[in-house]
Structures are given as structure tokens and as C-alpha cells.
PDB file of C-alpha atoms and ligand atoms in Angstrom:
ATOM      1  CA  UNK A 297       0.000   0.000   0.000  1.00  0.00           C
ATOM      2  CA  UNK A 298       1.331   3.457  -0.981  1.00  0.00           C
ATOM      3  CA  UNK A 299       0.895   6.208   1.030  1.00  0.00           C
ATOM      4  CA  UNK A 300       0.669   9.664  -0.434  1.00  0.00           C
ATOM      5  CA  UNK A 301       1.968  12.827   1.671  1.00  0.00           C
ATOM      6  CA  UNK A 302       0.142  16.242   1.518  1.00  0.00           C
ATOM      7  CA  UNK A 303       1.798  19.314   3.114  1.00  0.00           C
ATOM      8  CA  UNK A 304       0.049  22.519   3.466  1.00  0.00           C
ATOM      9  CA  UNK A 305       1.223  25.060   5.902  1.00  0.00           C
ATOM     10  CA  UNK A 306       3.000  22.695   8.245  1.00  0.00           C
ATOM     11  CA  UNK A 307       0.088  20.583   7.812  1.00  0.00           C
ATOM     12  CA  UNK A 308       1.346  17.071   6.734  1.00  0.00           C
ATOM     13  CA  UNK A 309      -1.554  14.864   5.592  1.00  0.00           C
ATOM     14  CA  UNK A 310      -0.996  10.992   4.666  1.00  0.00           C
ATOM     15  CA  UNK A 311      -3.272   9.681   2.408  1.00  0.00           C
ATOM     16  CA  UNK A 312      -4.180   5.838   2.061  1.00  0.00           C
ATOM     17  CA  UNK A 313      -6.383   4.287  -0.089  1.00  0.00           C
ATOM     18  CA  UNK A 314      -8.378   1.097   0.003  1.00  0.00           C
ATOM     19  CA  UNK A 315     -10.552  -0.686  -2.837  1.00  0.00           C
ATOM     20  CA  UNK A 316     -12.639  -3.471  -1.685  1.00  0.00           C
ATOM     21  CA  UNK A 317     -15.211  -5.121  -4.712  1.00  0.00           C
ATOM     22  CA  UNK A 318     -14.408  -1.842  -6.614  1.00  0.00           C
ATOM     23  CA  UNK A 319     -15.392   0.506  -4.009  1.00  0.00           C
ATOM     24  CA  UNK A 320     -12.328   2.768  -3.559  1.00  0.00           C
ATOM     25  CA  UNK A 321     -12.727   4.495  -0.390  1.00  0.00           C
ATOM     26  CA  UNK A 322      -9.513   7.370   0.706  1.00  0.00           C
ATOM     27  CA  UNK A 323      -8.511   7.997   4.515  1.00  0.00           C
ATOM     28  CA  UNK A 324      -6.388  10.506   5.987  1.00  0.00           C
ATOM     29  CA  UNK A 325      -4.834  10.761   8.817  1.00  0.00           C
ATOM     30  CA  UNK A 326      -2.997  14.525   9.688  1.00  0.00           C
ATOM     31  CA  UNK A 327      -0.166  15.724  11.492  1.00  0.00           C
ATOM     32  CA  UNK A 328       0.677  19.419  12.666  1.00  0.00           C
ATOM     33  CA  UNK A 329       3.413  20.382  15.248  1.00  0.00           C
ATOM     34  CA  UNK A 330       3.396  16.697  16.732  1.00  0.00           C
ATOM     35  CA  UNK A 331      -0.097  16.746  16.995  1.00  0.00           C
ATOM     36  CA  UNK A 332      -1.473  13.520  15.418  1.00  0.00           C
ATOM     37  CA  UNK A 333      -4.946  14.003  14.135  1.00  0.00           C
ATOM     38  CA  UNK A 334      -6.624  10.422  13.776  1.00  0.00           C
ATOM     39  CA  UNK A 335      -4.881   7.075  13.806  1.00  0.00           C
ATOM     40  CA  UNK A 336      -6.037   5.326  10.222  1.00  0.00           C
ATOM     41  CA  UNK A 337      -7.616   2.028  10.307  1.00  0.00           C
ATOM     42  CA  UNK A 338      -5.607  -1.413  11.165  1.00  0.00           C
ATOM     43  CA  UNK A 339      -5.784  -2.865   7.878  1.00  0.00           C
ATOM     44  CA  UNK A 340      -3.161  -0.081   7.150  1.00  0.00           C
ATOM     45  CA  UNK A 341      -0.893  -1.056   9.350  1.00  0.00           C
ATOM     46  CA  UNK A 342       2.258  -2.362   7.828  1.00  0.00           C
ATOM     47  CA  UNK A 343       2.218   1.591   5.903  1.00  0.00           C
ATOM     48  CA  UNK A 344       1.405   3.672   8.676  1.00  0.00           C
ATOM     49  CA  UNK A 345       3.537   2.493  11.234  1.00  0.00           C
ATOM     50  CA  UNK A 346       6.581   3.110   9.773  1.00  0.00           C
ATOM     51  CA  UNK A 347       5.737   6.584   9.147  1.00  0.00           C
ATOM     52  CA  UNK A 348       4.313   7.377  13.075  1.00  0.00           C
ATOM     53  CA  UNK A 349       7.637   6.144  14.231  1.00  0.00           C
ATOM     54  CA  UNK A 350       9.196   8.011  12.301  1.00  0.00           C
ATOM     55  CA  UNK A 351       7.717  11.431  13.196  1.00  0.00           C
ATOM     56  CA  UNK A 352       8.117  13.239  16.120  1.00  0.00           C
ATOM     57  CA  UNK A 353       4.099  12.966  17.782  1.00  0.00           C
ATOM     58  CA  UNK A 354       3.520  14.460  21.239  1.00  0.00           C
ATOM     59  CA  UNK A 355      -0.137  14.140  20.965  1.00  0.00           C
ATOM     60  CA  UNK A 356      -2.974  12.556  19.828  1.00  0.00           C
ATOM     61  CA  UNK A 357      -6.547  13.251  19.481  1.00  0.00           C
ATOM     62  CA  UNK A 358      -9.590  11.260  17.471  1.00  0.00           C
ATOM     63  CA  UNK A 359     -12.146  13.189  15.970  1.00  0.00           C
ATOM     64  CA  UNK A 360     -14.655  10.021  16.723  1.00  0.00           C
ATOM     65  CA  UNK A 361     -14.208   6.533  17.640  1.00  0.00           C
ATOM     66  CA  UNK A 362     -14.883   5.055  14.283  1.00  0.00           C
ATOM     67  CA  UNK A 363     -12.418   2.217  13.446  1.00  0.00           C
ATOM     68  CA  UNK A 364     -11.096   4.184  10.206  1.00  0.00           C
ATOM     69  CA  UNK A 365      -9.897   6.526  12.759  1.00  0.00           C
ATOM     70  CA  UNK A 366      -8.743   4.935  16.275  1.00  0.00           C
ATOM     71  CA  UNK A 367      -7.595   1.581  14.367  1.00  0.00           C
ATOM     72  CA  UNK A 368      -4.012   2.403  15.010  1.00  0.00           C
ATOM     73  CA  UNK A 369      -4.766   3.696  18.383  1.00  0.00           C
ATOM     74  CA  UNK A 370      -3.396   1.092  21.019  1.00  0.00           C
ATOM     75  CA  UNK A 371      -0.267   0.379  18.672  1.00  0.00           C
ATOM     76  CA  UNK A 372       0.453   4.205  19.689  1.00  0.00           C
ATOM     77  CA  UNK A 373      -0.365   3.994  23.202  1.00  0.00           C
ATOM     78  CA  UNK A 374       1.588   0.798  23.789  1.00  0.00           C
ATOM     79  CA  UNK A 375       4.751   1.773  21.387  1.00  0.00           C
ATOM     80  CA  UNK A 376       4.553   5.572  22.184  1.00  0.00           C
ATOM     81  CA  UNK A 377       3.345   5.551  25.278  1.00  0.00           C
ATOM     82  CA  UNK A 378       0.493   8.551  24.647  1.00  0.00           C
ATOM     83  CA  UNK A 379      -2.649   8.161  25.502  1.00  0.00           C
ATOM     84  CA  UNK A 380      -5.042   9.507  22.981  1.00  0.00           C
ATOM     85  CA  UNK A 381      -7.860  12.305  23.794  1.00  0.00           C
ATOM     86  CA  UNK A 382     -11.025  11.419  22.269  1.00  0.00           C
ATOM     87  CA  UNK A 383     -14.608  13.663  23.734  1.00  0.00           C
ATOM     88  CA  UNK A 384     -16.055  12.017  26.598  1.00  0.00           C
ATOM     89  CA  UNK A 385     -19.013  10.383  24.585  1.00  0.00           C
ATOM     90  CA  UNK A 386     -16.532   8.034  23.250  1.00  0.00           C
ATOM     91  CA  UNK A 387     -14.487   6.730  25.997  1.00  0.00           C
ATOM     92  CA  UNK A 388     -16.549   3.611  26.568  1.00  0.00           C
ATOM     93  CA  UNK A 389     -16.404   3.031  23.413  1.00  0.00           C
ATOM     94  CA  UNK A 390     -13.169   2.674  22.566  1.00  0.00           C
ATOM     95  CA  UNK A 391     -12.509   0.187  25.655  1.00  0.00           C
ATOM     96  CA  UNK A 392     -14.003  -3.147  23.872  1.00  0.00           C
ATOM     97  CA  UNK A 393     -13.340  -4.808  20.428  1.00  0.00           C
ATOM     98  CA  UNK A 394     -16.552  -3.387  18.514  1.00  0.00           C
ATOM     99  CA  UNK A 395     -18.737  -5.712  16.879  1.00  0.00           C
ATOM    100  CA  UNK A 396     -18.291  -4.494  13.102  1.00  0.00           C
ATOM    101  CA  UNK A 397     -20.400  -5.385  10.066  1.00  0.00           C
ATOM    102  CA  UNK A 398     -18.465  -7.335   7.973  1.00  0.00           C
ATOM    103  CA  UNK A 399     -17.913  -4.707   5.041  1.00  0.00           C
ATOM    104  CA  UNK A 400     -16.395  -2.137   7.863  1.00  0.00           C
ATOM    105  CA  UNK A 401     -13.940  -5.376   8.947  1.00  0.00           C
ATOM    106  CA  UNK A 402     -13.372  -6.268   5.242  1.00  0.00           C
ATOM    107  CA  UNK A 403     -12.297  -2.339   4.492  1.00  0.00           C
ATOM    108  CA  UNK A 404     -10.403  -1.252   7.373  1.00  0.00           C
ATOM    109  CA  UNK A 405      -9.827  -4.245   9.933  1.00  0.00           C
ATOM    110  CA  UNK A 406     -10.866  -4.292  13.592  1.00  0.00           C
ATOM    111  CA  UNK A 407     -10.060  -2.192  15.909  1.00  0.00           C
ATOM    112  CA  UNK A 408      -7.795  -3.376  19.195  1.00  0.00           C
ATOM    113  CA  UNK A 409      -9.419  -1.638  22.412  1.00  0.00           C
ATOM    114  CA  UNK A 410      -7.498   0.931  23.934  1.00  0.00           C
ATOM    115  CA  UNK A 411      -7.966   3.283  27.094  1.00  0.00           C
ATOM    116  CA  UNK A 412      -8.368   6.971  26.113  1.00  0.00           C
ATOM    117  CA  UNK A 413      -8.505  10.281  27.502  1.00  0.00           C
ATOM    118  CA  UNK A 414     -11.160  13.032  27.985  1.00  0.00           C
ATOM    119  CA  UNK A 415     -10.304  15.746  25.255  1.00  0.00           C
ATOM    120  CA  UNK A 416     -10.029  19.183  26.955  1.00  0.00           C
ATOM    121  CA  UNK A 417     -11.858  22.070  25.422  1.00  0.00           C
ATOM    122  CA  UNK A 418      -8.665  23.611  24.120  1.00  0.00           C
ATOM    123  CA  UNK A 419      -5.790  21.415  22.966  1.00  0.00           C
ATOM    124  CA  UNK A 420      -2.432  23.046  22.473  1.00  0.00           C
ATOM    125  CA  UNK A 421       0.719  22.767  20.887  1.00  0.00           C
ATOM    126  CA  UNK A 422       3.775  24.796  20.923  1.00  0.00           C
ATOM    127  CA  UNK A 423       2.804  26.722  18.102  1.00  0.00           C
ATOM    128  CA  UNK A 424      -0.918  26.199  17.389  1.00  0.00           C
ATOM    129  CA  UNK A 425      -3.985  26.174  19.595  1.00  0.00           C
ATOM    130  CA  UNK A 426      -6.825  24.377  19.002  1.00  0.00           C
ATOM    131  CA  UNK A 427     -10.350  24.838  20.338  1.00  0.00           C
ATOM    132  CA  UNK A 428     -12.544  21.271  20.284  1.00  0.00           C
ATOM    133  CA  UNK A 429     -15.822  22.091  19.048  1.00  0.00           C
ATOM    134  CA  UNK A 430     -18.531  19.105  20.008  1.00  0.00           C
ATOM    135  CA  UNK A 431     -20.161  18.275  16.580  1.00  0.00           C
ATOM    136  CA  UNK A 432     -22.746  14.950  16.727  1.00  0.00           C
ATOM    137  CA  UNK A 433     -24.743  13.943  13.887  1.00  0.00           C
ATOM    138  CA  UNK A 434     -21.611  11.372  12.050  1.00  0.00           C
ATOM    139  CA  UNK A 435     -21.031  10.058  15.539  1.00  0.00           C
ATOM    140  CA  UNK A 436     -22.089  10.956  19.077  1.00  0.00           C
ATOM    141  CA  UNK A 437     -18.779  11.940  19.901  1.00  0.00           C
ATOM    142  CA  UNK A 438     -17.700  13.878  17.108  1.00  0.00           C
ATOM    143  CA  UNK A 439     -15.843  16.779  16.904  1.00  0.00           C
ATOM    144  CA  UNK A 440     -13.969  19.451  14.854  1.00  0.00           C
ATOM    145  CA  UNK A 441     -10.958  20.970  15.777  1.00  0.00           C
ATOM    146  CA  UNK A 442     -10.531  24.424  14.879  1.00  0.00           C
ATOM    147  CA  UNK A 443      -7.418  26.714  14.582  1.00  0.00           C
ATOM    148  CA  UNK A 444      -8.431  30.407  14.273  1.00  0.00           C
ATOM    149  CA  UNK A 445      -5.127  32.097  13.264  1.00  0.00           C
ATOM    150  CA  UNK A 446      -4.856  30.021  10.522  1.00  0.00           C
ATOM    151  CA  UNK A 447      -8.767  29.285   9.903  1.00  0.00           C
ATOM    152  CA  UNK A 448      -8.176  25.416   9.562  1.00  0.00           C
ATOM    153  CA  UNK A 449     -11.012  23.480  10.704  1.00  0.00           C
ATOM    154  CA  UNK A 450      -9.835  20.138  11.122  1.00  0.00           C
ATOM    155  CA  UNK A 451     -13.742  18.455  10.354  1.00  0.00           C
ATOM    156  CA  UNK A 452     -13.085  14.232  11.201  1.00  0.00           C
ATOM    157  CA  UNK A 453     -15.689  12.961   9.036  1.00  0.00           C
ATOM    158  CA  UNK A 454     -18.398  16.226   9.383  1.00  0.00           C
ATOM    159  CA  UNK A 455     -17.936  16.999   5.740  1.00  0.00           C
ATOM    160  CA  UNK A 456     -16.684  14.241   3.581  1.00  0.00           C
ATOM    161  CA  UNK A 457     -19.254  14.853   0.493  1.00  0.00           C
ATOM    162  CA  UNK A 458     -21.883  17.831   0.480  1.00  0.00           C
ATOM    163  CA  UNK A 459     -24.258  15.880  -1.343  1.00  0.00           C
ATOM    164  CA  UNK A 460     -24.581  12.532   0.514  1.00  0.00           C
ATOM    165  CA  UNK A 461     -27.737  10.212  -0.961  1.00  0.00           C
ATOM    166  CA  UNK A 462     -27.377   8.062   1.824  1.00  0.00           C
ATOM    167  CA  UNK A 463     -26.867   7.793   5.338  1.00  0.00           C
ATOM    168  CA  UNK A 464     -25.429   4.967   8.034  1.00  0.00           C
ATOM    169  CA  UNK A 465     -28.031   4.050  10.456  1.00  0.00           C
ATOM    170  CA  UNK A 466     -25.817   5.416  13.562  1.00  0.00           C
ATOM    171  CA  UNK A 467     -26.120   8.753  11.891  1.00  0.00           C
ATOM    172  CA  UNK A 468     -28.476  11.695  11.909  1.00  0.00           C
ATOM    173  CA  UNK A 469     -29.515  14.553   9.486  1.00  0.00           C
ATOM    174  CA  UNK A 470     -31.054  16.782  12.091  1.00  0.00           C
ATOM    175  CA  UNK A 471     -28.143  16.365  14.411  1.00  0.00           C
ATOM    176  CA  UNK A 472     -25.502  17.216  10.902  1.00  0.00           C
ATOM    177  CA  UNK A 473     -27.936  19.897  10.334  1.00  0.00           C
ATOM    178  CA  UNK A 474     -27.153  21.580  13.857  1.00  0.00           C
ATOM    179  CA  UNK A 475     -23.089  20.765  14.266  1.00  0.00           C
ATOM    180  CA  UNK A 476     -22.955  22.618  10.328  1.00  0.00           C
ATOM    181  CA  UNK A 477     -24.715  25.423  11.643  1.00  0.00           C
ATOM    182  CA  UNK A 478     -22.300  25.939  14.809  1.00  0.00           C
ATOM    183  CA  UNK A 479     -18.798  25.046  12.810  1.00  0.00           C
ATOM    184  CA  UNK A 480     -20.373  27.785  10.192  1.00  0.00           C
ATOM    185  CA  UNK A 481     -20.672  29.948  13.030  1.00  0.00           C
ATOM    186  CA  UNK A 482     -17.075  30.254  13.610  1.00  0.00           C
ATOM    187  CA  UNK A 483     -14.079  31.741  10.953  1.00  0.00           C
ATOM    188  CA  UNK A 484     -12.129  29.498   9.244  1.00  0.00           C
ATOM    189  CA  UNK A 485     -11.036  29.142   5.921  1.00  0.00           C
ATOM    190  CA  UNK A 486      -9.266  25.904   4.826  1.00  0.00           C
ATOM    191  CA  UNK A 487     -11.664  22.622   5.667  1.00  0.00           C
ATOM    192  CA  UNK A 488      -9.245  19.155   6.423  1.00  0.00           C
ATOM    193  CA  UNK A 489     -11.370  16.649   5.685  1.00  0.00           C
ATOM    194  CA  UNK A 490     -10.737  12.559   6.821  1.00  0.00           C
ATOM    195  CA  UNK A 491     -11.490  11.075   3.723  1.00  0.00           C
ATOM    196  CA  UNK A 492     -11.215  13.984   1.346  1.00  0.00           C
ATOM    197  CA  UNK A 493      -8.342  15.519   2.209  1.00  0.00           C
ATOM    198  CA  UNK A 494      -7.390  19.168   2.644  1.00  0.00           C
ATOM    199  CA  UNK A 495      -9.762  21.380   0.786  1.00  0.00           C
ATOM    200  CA  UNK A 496      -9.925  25.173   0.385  1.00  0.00           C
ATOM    201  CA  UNK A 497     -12.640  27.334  -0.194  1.00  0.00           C
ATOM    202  CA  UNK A 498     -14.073  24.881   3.463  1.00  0.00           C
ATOM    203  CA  UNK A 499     -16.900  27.094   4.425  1.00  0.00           C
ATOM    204  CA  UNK A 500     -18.659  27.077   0.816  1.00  0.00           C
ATOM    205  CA  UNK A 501     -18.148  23.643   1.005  1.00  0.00           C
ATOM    206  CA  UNK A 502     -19.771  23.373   4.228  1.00  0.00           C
ATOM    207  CA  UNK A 503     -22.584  25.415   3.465  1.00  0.00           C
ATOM    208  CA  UNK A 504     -23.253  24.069   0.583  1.00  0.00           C
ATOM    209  CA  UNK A 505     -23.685  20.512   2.708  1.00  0.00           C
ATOM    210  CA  UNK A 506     -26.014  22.456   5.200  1.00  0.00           C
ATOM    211  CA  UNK A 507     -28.170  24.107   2.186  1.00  0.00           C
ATOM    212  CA  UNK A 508     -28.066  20.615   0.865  1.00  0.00           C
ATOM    213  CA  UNK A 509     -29.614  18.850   4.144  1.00  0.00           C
ATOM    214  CA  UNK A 510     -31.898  21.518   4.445  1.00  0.00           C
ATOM    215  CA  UNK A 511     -33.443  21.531   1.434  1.00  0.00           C
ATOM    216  CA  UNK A 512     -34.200  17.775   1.659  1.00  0.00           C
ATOM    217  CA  UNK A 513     -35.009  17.426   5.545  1.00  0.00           C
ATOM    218  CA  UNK A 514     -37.792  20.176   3.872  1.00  0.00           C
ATOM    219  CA  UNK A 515     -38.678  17.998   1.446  1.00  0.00           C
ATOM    220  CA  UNK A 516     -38.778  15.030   3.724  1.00  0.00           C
ATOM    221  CA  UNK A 517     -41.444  16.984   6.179  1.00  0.00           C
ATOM    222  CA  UNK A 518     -43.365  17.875   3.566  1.00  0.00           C
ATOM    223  CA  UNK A 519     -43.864  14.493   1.929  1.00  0.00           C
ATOM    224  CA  UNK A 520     -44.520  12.855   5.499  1.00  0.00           C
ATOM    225  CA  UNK A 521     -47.108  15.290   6.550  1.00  0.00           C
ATOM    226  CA  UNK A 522     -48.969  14.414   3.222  1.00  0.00           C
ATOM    227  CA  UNK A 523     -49.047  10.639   4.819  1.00  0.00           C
ATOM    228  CA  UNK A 524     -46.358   9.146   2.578  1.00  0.00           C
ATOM    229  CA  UNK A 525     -44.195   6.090   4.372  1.00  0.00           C
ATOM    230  CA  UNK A 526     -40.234   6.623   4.862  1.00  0.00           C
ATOM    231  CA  UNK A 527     -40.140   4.098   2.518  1.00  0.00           C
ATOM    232  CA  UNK A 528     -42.077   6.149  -0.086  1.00  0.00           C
ATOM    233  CA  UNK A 529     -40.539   8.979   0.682  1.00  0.00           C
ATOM    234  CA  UNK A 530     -36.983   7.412  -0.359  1.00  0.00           C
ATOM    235  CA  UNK A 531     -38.036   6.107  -3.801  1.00  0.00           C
ATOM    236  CA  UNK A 532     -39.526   9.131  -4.508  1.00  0.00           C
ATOM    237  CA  UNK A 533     -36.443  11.512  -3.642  1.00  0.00           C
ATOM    238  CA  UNK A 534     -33.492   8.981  -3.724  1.00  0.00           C
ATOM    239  CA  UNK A 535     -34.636   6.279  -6.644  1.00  0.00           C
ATOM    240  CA  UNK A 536     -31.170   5.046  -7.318  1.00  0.00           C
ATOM    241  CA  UNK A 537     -29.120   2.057  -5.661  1.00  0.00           C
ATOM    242  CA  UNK A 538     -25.166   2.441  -5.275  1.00  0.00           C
ATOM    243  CA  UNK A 539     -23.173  -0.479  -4.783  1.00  0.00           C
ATOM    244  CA  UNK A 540     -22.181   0.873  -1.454  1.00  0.00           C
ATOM    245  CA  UNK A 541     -25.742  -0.181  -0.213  1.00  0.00           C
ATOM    246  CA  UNK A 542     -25.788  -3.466  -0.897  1.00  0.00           C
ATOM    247  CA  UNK A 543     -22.314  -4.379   0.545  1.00  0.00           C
ATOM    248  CA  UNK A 544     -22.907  -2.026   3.046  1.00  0.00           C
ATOM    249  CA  UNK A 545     -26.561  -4.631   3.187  1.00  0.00           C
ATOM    250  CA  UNK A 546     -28.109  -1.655   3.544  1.00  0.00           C
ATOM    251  CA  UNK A 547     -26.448   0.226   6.671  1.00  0.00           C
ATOM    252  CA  UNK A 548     -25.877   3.058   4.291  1.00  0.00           C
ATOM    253  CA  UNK A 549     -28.772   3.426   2.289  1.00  0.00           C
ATOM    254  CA  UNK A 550     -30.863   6.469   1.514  1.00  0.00           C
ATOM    255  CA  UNK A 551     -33.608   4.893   3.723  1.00  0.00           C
ATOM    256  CA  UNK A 552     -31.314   6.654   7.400  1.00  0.00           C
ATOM    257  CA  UNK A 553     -30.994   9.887   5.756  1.00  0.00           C
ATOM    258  CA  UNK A 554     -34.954  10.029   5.502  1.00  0.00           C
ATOM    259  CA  UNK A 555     -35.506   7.996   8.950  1.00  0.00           C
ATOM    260  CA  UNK A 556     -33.303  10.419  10.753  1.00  0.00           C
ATOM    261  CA  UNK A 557     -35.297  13.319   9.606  1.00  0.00           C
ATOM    262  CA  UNK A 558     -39.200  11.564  10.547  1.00  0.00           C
ATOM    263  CA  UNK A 559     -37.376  10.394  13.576  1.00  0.00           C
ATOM    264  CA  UNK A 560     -37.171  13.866  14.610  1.00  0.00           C
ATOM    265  CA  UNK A 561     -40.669  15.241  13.276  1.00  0.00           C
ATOM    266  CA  UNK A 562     -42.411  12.133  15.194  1.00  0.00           C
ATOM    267  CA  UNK A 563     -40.890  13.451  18.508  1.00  0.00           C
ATOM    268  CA  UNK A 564     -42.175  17.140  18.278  1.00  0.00           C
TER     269      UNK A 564
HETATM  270 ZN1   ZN B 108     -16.685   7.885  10.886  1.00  0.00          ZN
END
């Protein structure tokens, strides 16, 4: 496996790839000022390693406990003794083996358990501060990292794609809807991105994901308050089928992104 190195502004990103049934899906993991930002999965093991021991990290912090992201996480607690700050959501978490669908074991591996840390609001380096910014809606314990002097927003898996067709059943469009609206809030410029690497022009790119989920969690109400199933409601705005769904047997499908939305108008 190749990596591919990224540097922008002392930023170095690593890119890995991995292509399972001719899905090709990219992960990142991001380094700045020995700051480690994300671990990469386990089945990327025998490329990252080399590279973490090679670099000089002092910290560590996961944007979410996902195994794409903490799958490298005990190897750096046990071999470089840090102990990795994750938000306080996601401790538990991270202290068993999860129990992964098979597609998420056949792309990036398991995930070893490790004991992590509370994040602290504001996590600091000796030349860059960041402030943690608590954004659900991906995962529970999500969050953004955001460095105002520079306006990076380091975003775990918040952005991704601003035009998703389909959702993972642990995730929620209402919740996205609200962690957009508070990242937006803030000034920043340049969006780093887990699995789509460091992108300029971030808070177009955000908002355009936000105008996105907007637009359909309106379409979504209306369509339910005319009496039409979730079901319905997903063949009527999201007809297609992408591979991803059926390998995924259906934990990504467009079906979540509409369930997340009724879920939300059935408890008002
Ligand atoms: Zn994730």
C-alpha cells in the first residue's frame, strides 16, 4: 500500500487508499506540530507504522471513535506511550473490540481496544492552539478541531461529500444539520477533511452541505405530513441504488438519511 503525503502550511496529511469489490474508499490521517490528528484504520498497518515512528508525535486526538480513525490507536499507546484524547461520549467506546459489520472489517480491519482520555476544550501545541468544538450527527462523539489564526477546521468525518444520498443508520440529518450550523458559526477558511483531504474554499463547502440537508429534511417533512411512508418517501427523492448499499446490506442506504429526519418530526 502506498501512502501519499500532503503538506500545506505545516500541515502534513498521509493519504491511504483502500478498494474493496471496486469501491475505492480514501482515509487521511494529519499531522501538525506533533499533533497527530486520527490514527487510520488497522488494515493499514504495515504503511502507517513506519511513518508514526518516524515522526516526532507528542499528541494525539480522534475526531470520533470510528475504526477508520482509532484503528491504530493502542499500537500508539503501547509503542509511544500517549494516551489519545477522544470527547467524553466516546471513551466507553473505545474500551471493547466493537462488533463491526463485515464490510467495515473487510475495508479497514478491527479495531484493538485501547484506554483513552477526555479531550479538553482547548488542545495546544507549541505553536498552534486548538479549540474542540462538540459536533454529533456522524457520531455521538464527534468533533472538529478548529485553529483560528490560521482558519483550519480540522472536520473528522463532518464533511466528507456535500451531497450525501445516503446515510449509516448510527447517523443523523437533524443532528448534521445543527453541528454545520455551529462550525459555520465560527471563521475558518481551509476545511481538512478525513477522507477527502485538505480542501480550500471549506466554508462554501460546508454550506453548501447544510443548504443541501436543508433543502431535503424540507422535502422530507413535507412528503410525510402528506401521509407518505419513509419508505415512499426514499423512492420518490433517492430512486437510485449504489453499490455501497448493498455491501454495506443496507447500513448506508438512503432509507437513514430520511428515517433520521421523521425520527425527529415524530418526537415534536
Ligand atoms: Zn466515521
Amino acid at each position: 500500500m502506498l501512502l501519499k503525503f500532503i503538506e500545506h502550511e505545516g500541515i502534513t496529511g498521509v493519504r491511504a487508499a483502500v478498494t474493496r469489490v471496486g469501491i475505492n474508499l480514501n482515509v487521511y490521517v494529519f499531522l501538525v506540530d506533533g499533533l497527530l490528528i486520527d490514527t487510520g484504520p488497522s488494515r493499514l498497518k504495515h504503511s502507517l507504522i513506519p511513518f508514526f515512528a518516524e515522526r516526532p508525535i507528542r499528541q494525539i486526538v480522534l475526531t470520533h471513535h470510528h475504526e477508520d480513525h482509532t484503528g491504530q490507536a493502542a499500537w500508539l499507546k503501547q509503542s509511544l506511550g500517549i494516551t489519545p484524547y477522544i470527547h467524553e461520549s466516546g471513551i466507553a467506546l473505545c474500551q471493547n473490540r466493537p462488533h463491526l459489520p463485515l464490510y467495515r472489517r473487510l475495508f479497514w480491519g478491527s479495531r484493538e481496544p485501547f484506554q483513552p482520555q477526555p479531550l479538553p476544550p482547548l488542545v495546544e501545541t507549541e505553536r498552534f492552539s486548538f479549540e474542540v468544538i462538540h459536533t454529533p450527527g456522524h457520531a455521538d462523539d464527534h468533533v472538529a478541531l478548529l485553529n483560528r489564526e490560521h482558519g483550519w477546521l480540522f472536520s473528522g468525518d463532518l464533511f466528507v461529500m456535500s451531497h450525501p444520498k445516503s446515510m449509516f443508520a448510527f447517523e443523523s440529518a437533524p443532528e448534521l444539520i445543527r453541528s454545520l450550523r455551529k462550525v459555520l458559526a465560527c471563521d475558518f477558511s481551509t476545511l481538512i477533511c478525513s477522507h477527502a483531504g485538505i480542501l480550500f474554499d471549506g466554508k462554501k463547502l460546508l454550506r453548501a452541505k447544510l443548504n443541501y440537508l436543508e433543502e431535503i429534511s424540507g422535502q422530507v417533512t413535507a412528503l410525510y405530513q402528506q401521509g407518505l411512508s419513509i419508505k415512499q418517501i426514499q423512492h420518490r427523492l433517492f430512486p437510485g441504488l449504489h453499490p455501497m448499499h448493498v455491501f454495506s446490506r443496507f447500513e448506508n442506504s438512503p432509507y437513514h438519511l430520511v428515517h433520521s429526519i421523521v425520527r425527529e418530526l415524530d418526537r415534536t
